[in-house]
PDB file of N, CA and C in Angstrom:
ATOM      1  N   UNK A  17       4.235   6.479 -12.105  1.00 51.00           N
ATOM      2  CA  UNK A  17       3.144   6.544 -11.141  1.00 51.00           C
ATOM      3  C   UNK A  17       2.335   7.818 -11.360  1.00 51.00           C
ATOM      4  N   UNK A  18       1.140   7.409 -10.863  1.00 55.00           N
ATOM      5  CA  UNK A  18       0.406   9.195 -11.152  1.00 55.00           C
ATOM      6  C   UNK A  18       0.227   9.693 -10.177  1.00 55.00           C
ATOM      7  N   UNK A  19       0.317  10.703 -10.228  1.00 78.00           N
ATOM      8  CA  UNK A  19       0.312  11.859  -9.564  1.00 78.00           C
ATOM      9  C   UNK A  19      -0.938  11.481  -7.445  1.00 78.00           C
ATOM     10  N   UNK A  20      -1.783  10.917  -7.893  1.00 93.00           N
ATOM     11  CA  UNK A  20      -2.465  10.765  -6.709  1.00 93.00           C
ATOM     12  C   UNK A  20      -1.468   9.321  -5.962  1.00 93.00           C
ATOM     13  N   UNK A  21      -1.011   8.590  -7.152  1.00 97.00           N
ATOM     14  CA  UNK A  21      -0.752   7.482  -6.168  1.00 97.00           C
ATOM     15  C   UNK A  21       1.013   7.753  -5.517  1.00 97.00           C
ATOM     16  N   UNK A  22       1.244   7.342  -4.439  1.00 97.00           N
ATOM     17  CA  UNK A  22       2.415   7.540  -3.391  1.00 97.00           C
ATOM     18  C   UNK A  22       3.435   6.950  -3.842  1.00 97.00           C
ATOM     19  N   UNK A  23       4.953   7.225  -3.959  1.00 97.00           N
ATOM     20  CA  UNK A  23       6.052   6.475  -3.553  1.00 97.00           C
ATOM     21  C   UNK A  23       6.652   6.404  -2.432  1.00 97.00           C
ATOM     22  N   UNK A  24       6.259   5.662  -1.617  1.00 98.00           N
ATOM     23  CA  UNK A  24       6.978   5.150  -0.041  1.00 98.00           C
ATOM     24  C   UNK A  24       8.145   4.484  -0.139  1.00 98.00           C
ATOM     25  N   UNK A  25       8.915   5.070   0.936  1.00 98.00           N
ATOM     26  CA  UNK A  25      10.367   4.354   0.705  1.00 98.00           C
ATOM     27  C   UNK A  25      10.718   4.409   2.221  1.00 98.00           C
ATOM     28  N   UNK A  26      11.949   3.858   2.565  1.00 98.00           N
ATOM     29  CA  UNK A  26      12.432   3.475   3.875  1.00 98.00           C
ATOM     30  C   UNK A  26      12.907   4.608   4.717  1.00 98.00           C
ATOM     31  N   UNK A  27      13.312   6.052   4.097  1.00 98.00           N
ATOM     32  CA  UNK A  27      13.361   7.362   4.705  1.00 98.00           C
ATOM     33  C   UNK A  27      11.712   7.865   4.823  1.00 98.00           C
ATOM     34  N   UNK A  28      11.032   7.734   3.798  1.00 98.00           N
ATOM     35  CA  UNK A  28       9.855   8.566   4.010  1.00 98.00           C
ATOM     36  C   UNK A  28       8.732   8.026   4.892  1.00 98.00           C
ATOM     37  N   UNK A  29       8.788   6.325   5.174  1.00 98.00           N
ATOM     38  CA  UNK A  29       8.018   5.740   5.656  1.00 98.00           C
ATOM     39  C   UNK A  29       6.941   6.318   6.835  1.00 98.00           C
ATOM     40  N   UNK A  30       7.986   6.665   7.875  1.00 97.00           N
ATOM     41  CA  UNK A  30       7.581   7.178   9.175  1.00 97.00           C
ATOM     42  C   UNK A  30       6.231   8.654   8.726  1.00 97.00           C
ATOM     43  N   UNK A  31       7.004   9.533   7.922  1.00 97.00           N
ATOM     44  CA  UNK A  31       6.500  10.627   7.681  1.00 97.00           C
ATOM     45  C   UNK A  31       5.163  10.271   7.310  1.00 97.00           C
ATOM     46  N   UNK A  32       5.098   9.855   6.076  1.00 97.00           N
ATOM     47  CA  UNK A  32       4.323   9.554   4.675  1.00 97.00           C
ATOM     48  C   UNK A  32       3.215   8.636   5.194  1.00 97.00           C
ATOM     49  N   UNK A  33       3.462   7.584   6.098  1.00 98.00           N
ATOM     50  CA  UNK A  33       2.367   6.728   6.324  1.00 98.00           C
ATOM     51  C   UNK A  33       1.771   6.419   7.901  1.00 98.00           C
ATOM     52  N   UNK A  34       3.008   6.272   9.167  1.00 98.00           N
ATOM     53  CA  UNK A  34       2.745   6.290  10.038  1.00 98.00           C
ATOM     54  C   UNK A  34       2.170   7.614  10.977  1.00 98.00           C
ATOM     55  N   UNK A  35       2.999   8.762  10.526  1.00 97.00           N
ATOM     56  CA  UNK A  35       2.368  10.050  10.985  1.00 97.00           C
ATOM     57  C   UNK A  35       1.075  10.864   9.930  1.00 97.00           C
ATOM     58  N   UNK A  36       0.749   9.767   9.017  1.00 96.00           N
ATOM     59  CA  UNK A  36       0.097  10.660   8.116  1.00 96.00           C
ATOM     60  C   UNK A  36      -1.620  11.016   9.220  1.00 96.00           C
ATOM     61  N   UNK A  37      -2.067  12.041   8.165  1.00 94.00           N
ATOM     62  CA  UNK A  37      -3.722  12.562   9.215  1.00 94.00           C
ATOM     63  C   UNK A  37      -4.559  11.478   8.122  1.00 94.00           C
ATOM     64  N   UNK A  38      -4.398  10.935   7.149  1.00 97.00           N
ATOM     65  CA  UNK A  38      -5.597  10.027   6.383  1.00 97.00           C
ATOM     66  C   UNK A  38      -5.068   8.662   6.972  1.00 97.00           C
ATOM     67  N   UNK A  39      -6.213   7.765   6.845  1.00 98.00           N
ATOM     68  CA  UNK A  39      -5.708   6.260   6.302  1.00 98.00           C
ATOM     69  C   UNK A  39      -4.811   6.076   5.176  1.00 98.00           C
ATOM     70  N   UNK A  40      -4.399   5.312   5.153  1.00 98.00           N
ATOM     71  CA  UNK A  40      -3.031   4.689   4.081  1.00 98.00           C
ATOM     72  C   UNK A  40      -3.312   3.178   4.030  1.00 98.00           C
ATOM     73  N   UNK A  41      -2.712   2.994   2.494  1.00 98.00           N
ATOM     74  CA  UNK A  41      -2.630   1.605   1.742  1.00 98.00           C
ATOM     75  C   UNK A  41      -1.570   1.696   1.031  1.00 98.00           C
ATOM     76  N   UNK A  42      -0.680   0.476   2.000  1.00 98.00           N
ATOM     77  CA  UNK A  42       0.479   0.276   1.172  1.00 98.00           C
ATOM     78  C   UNK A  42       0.587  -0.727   0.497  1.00 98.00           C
ATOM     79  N   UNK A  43       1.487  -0.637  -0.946  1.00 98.00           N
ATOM     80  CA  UNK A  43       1.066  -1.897  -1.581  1.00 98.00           C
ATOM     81  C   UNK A  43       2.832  -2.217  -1.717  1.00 98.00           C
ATOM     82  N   UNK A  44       3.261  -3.559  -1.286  1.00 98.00           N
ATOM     83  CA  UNK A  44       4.342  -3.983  -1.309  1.00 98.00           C
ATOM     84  C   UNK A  44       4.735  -4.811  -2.407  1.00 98.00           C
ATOM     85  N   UNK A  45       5.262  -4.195  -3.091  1.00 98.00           N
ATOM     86  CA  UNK A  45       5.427  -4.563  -4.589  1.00 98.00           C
ATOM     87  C   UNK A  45       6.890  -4.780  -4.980  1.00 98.00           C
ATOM     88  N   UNK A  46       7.422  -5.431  -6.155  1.00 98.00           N
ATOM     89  CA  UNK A  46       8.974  -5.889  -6.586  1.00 98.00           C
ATOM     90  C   UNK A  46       8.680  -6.073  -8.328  1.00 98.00           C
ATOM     91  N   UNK A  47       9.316  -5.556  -8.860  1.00 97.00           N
ATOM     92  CA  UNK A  47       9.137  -5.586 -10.010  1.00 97.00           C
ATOM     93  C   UNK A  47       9.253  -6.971 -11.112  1.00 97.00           C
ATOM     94  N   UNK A  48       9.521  -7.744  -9.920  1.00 97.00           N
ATOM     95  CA  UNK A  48      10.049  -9.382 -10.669  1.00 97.00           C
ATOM     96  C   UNK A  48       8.661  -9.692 -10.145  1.00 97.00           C
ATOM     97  N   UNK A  49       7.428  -9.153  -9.991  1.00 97.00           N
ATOM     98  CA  UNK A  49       6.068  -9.862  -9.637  1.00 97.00           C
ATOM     99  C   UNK A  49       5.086  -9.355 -10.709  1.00 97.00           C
ATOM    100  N   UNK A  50       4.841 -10.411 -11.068  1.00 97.00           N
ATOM    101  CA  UNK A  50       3.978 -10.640 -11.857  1.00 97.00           C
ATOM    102  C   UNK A  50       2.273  -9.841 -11.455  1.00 97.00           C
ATOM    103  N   UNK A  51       1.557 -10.221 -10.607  1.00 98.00           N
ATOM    104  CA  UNK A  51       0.320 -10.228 -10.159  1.00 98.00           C
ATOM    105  C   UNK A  51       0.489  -8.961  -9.580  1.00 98.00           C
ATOM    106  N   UNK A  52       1.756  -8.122  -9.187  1.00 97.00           N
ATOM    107  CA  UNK A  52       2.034  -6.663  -8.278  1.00 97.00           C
ATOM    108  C   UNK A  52       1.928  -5.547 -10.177  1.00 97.00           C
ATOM    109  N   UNK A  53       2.448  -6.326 -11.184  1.00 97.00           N
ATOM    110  CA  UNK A  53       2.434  -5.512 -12.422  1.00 97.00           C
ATOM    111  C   UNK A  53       0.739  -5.108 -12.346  1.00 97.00           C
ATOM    112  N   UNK A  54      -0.377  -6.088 -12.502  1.00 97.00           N
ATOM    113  CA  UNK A  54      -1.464  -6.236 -12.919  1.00 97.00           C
ATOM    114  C   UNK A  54      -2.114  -5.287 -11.615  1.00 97.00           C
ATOM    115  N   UNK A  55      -1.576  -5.521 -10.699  1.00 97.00           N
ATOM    116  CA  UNK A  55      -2.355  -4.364  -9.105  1.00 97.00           C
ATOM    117  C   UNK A  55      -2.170  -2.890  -9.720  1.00 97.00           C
ATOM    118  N   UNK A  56      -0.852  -2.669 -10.133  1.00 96.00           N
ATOM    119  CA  UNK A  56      -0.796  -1.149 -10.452  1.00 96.00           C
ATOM    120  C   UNK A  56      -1.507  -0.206 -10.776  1.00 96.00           C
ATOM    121  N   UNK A  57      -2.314  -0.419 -12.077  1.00 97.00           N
ATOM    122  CA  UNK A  57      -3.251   0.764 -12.906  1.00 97.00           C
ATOM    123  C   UNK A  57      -4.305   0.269 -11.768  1.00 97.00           C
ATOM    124  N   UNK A  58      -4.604  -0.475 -11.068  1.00 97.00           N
ATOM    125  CA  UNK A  58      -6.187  -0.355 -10.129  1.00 97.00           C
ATOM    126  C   UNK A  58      -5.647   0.344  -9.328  1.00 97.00           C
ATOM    127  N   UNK A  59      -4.154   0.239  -8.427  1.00 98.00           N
ATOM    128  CA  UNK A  59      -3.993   1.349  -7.534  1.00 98.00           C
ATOM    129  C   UNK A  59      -3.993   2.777  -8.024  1.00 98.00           C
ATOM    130  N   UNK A  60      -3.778   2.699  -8.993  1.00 97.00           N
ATOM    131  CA  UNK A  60      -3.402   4.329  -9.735  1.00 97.00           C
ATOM    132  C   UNK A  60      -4.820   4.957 -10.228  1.00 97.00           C
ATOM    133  N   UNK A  61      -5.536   3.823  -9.897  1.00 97.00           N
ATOM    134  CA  UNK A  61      -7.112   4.652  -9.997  1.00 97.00           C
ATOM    135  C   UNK A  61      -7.777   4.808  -9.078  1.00 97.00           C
ATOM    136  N   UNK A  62      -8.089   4.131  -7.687  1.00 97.00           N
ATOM    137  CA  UNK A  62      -8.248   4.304  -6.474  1.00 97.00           C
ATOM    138  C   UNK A  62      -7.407   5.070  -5.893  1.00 97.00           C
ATOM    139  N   UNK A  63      -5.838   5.664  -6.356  1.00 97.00           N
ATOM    140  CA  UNK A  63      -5.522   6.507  -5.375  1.00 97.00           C
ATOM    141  C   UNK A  63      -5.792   7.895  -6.533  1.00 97.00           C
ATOM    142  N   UNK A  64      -6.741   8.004  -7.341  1.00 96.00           N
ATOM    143  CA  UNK A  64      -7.126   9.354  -7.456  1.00 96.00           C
ATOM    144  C   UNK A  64      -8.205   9.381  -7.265  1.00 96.00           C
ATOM    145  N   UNK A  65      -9.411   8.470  -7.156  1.00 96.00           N
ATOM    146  CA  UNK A  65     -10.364   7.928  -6.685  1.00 96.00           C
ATOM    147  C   UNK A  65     -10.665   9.184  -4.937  1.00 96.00           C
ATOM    148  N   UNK A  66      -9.750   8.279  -4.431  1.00 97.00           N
ATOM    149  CA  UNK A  66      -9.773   8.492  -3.072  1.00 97.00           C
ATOM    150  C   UNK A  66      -8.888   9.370  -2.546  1.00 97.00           C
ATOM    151  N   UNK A  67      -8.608  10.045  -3.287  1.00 96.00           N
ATOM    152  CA  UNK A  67      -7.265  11.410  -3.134  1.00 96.00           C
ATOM    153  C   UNK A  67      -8.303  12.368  -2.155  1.00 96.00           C
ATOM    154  N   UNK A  68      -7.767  12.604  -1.464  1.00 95.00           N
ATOM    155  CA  UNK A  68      -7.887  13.701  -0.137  1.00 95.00           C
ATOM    156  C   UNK A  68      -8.426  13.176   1.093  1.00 95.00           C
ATOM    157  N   UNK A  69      -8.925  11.637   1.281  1.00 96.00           N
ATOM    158  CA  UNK A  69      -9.632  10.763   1.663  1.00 96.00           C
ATOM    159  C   UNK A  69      -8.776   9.857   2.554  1.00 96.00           C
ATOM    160  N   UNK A  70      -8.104   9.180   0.893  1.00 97.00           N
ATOM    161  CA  UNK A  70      -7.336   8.215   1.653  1.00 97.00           C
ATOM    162  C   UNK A  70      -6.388   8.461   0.720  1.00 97.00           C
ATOM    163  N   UNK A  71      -5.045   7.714   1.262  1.00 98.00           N
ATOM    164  CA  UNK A  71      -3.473   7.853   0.912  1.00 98.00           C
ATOM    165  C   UNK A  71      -3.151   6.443   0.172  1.00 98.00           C
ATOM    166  N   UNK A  72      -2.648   6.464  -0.859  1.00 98.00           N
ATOM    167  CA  UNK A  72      -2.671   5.188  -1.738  1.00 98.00           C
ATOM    168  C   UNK A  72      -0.706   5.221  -2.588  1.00 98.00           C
ATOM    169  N   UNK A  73      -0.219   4.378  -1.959  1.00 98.00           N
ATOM    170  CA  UNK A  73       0.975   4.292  -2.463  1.00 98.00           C
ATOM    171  C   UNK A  73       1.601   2.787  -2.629  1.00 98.00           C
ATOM    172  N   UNK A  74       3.206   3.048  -2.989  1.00 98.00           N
ATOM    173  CA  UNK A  74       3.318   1.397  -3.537  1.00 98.00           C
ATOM    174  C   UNK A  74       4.905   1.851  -2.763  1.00 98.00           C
ATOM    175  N   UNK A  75       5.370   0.777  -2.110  1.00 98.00           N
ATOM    176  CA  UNK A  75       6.758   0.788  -1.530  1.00 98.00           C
ATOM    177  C   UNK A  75       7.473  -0.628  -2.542  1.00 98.00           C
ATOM    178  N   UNK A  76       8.707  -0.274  -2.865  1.00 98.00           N
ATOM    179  CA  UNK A  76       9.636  -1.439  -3.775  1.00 98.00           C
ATOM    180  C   UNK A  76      10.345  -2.124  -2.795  1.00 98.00           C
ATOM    181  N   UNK A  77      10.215  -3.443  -2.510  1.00 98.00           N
ATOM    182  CA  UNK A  77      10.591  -4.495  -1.061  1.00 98.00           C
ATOM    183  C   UNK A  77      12.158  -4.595  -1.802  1.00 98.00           C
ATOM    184  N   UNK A  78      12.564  -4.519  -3.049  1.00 97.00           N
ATOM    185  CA  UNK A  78      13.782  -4.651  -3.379  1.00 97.00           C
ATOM    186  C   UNK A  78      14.957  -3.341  -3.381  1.00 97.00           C
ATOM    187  N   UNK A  79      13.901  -2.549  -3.861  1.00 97.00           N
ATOM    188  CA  UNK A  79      14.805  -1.231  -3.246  1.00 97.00           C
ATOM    189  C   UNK A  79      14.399  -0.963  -1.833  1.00 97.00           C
ATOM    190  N   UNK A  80      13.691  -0.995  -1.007  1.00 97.00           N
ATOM    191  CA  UNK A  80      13.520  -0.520   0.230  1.00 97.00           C
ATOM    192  C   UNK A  80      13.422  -1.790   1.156  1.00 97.00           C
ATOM    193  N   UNK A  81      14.314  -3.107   1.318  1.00 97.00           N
ATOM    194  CA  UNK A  81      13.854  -3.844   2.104  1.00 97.00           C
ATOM    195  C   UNK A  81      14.175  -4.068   3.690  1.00 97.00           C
ATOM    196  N   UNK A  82      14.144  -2.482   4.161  1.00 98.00           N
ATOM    197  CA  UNK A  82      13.997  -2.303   6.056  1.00 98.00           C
ATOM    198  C   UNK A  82      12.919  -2.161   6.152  1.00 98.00           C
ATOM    199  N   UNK A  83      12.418  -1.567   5.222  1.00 98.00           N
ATOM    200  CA  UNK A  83      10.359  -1.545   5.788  1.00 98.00           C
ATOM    201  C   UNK A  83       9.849  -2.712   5.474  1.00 98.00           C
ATOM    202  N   UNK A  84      10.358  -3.505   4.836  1.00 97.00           N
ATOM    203  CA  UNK A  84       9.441  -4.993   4.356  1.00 97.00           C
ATOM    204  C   UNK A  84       9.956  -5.598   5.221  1.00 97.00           C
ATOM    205  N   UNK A  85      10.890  -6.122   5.645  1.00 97.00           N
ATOM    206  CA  UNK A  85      11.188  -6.361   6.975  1.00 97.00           C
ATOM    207  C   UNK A  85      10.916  -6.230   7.951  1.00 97.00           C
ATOM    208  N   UNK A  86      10.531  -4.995   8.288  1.00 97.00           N
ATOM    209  CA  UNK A  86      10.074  -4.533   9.256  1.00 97.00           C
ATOM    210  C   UNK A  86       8.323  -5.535   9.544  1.00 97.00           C
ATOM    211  N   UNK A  87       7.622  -5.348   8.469  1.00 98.00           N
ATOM    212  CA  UNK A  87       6.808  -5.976   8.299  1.00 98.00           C
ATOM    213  C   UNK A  87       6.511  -7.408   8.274  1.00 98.00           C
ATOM    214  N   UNK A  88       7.318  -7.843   8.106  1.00 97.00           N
ATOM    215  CA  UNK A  88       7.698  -9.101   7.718  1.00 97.00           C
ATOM    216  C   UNK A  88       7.214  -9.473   6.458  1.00 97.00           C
ATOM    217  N   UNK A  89       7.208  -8.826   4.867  1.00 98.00           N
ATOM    218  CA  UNK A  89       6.601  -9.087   4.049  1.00 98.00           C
ATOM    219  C   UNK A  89       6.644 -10.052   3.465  1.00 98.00           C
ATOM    220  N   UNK A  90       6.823 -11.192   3.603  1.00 96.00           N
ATOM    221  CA  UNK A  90       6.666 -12.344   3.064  1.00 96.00           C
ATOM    222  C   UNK A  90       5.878 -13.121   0.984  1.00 96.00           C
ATOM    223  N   UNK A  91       5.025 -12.588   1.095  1.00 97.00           N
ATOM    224  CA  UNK A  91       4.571 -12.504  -0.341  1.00 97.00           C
ATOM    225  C   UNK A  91       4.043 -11.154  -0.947  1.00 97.00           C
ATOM    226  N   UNK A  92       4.420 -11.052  -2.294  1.00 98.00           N
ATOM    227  CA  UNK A  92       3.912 -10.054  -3.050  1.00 98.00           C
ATOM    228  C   UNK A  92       2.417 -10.364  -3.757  1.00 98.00           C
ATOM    229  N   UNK A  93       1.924  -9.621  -3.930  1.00 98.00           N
ATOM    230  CA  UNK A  93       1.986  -8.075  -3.346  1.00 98.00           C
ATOM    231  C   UNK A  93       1.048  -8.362  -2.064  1.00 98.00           C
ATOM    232  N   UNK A  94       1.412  -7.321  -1.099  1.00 98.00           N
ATOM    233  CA  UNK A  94       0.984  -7.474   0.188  1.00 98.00           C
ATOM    234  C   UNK A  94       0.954  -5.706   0.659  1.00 98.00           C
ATOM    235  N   UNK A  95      -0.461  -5.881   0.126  1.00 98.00           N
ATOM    236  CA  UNK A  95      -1.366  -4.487   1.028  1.00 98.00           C
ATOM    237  C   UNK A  95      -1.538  -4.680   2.272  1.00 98.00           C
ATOM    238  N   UNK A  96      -1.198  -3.253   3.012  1.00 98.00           N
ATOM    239  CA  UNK A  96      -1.120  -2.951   4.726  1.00 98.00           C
ATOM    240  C   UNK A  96      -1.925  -1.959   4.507  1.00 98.00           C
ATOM    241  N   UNK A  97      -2.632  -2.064   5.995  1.00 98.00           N
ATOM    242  CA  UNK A  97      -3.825  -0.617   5.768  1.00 98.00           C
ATOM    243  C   UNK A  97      -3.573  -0.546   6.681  1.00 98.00           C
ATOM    244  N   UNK A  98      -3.139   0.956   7.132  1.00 98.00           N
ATOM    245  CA  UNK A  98      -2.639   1.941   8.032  1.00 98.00           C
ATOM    246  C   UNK A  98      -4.292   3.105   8.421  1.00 98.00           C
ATOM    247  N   UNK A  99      -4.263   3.345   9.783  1.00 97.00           N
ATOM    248  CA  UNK A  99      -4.834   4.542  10.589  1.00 97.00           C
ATOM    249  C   UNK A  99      -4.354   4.750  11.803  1.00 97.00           C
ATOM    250  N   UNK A 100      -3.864   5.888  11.208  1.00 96.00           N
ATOM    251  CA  UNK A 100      -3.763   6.417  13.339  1.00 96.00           C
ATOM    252  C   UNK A 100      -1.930   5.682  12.791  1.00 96.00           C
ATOM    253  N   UNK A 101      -1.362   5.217  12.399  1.00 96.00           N
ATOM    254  CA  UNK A 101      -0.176   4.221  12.665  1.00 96.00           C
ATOM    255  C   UNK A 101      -0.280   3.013  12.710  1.00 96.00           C
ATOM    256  N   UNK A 102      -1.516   2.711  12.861  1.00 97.00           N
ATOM    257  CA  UNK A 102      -1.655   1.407  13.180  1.00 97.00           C
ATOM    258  C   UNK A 102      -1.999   0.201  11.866  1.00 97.00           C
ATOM    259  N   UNK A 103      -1.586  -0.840  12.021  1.00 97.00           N
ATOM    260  CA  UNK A 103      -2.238  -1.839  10.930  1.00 97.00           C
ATOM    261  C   UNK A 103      -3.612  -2.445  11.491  1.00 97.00           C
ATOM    262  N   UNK A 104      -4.508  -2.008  10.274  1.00 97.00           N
ATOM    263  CA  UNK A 104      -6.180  -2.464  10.621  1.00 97.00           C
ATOM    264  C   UNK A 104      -6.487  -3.707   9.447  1.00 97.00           C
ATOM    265  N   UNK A 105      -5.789  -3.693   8.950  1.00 97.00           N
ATOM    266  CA  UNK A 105      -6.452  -4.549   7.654  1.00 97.00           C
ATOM    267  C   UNK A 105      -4.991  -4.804   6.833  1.00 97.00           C
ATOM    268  N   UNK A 106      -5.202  -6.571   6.248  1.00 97.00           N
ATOM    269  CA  UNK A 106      -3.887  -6.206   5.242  1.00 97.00           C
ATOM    270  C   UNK A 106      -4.773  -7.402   4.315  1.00 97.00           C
ATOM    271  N   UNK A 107      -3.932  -7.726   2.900  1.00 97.00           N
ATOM    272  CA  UNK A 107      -4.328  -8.907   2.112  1.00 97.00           C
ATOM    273  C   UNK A 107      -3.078  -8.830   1.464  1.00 97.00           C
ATOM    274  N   UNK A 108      -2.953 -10.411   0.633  1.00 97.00           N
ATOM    275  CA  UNK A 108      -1.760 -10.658   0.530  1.00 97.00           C
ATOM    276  C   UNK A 108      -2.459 -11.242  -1.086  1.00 97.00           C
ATOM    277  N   UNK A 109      -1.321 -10.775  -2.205  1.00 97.00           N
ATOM    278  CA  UNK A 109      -1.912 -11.544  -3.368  1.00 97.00           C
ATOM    279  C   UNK A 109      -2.916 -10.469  -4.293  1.00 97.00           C
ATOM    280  N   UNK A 110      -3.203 -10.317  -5.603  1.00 97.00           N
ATOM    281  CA  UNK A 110      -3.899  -9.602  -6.489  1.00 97.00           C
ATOM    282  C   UNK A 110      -5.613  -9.441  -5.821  1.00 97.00           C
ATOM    283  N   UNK A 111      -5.979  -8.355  -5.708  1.00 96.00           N
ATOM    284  CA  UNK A 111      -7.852  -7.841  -5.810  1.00 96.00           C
ATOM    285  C   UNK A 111      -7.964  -6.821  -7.385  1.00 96.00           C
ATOM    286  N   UNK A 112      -9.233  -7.707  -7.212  1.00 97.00           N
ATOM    287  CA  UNK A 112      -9.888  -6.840  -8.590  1.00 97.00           C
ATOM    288  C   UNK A 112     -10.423  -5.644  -7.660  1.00 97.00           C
ATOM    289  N   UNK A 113     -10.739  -4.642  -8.777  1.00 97.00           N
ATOM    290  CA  UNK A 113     -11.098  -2.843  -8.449  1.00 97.00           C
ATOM    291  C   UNK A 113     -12.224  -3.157  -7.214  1.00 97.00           C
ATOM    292  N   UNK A 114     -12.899  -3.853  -7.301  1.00 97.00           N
ATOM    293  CA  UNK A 114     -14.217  -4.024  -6.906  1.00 97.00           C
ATOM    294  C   UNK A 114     -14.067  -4.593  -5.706  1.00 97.00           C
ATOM    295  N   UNK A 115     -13.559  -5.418  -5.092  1.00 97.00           N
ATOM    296  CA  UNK A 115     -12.664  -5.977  -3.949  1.00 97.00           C
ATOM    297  C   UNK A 115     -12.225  -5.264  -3.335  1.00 97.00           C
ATOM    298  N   UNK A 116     -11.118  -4.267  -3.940  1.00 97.00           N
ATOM    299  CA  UNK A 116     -10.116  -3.812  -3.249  1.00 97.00           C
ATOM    300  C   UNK A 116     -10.897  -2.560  -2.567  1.00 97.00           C
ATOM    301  N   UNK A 117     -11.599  -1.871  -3.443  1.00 97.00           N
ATOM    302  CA  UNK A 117     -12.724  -0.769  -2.801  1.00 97.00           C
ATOM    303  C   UNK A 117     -13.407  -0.995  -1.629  1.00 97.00           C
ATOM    304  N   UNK A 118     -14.012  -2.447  -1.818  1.00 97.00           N
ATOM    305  CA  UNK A 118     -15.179  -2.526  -0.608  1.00 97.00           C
ATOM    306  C   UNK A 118     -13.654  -2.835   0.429  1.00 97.00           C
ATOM    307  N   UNK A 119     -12.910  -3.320   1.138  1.00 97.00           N
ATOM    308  CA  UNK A 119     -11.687  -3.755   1.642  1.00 97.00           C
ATOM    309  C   UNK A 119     -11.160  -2.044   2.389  1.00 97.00           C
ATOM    310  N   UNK A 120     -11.235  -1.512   1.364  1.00 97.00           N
ATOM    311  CA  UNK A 120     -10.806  -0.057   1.517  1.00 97.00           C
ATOM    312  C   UNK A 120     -11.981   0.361   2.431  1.00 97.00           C
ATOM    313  N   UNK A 121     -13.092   0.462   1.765  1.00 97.00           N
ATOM    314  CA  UNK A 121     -14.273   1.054   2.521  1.00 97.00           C
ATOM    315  C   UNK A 121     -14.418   0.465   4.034  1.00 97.00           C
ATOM    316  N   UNK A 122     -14.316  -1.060   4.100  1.00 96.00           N
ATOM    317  CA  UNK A 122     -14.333  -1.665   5.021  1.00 96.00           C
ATOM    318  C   UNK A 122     -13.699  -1.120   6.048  1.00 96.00           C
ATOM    319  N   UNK A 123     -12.242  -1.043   5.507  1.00 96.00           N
ATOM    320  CA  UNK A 123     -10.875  -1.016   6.794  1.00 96.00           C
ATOM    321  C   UNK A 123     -11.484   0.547   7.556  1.00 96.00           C
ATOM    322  N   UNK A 124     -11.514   1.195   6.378  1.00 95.00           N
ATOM    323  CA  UNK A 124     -11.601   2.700   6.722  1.00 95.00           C
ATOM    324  C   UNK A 124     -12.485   3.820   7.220  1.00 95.00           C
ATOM    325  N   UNK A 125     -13.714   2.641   6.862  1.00 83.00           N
ATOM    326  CA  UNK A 125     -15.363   4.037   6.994  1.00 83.00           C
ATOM    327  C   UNK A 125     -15.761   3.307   8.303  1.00 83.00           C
ATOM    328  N   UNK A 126     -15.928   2.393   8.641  1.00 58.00           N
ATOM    329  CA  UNK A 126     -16.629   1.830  10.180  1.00 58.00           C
ATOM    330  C   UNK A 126     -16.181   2.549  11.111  1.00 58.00           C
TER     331      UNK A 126
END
């Protein structure tokens, strides 16, 4: 992972995303997914993109599955957009760069 984009896990969750001061995008990912491989390098460019802005990380539903649960994550990959704690926006399934930006902009700048 690079350096701007997040590793969220089931200890850091609370810290890292619910108490964070930015918006957050979590991307719920498993390494047996196909379409979560192909999300990666776009997250890893939007979260340096949007580094100091917004918070861009990827949680593993197979190593961490109390927070996907928690969620009820049902299909991969499945972005949650977090402010304040709260869920404002989610999508379920692969966005191209261009998608996922305006989505971002959407959840986050209004």
């Amino acid at each position: 992972m690079s350096g701007a984009l997040k590793e969220f896990t089931d200890q850091n969750f609370a810290s890292e995303v619910l108490s964070c001061g930015l918006p957050v995008v979590v991307d719920f990912w498993a390494e047996r997914c196909g379409p979560c491989k192909m999300l990666a390098p776009i997250l890893e460019g939007l979260a340096a993109e949007y580094e100091g802005t917004v918070a861009i990380g990827k949680l593993n539903v197979d190593t961490y599955p109390e927070t996907a649960s928690k969620y009820r994550i049902m299909n991969l990959p499945t972005l949650l957009f977090f402010k304040d704690g709260n869920i404002v926006e989610q999508h379920v399934g692969l966005l191209a760069k261009g998608p996922l930006k305006a989505k971002i902009d959407g959840a986050f700048k209004g």
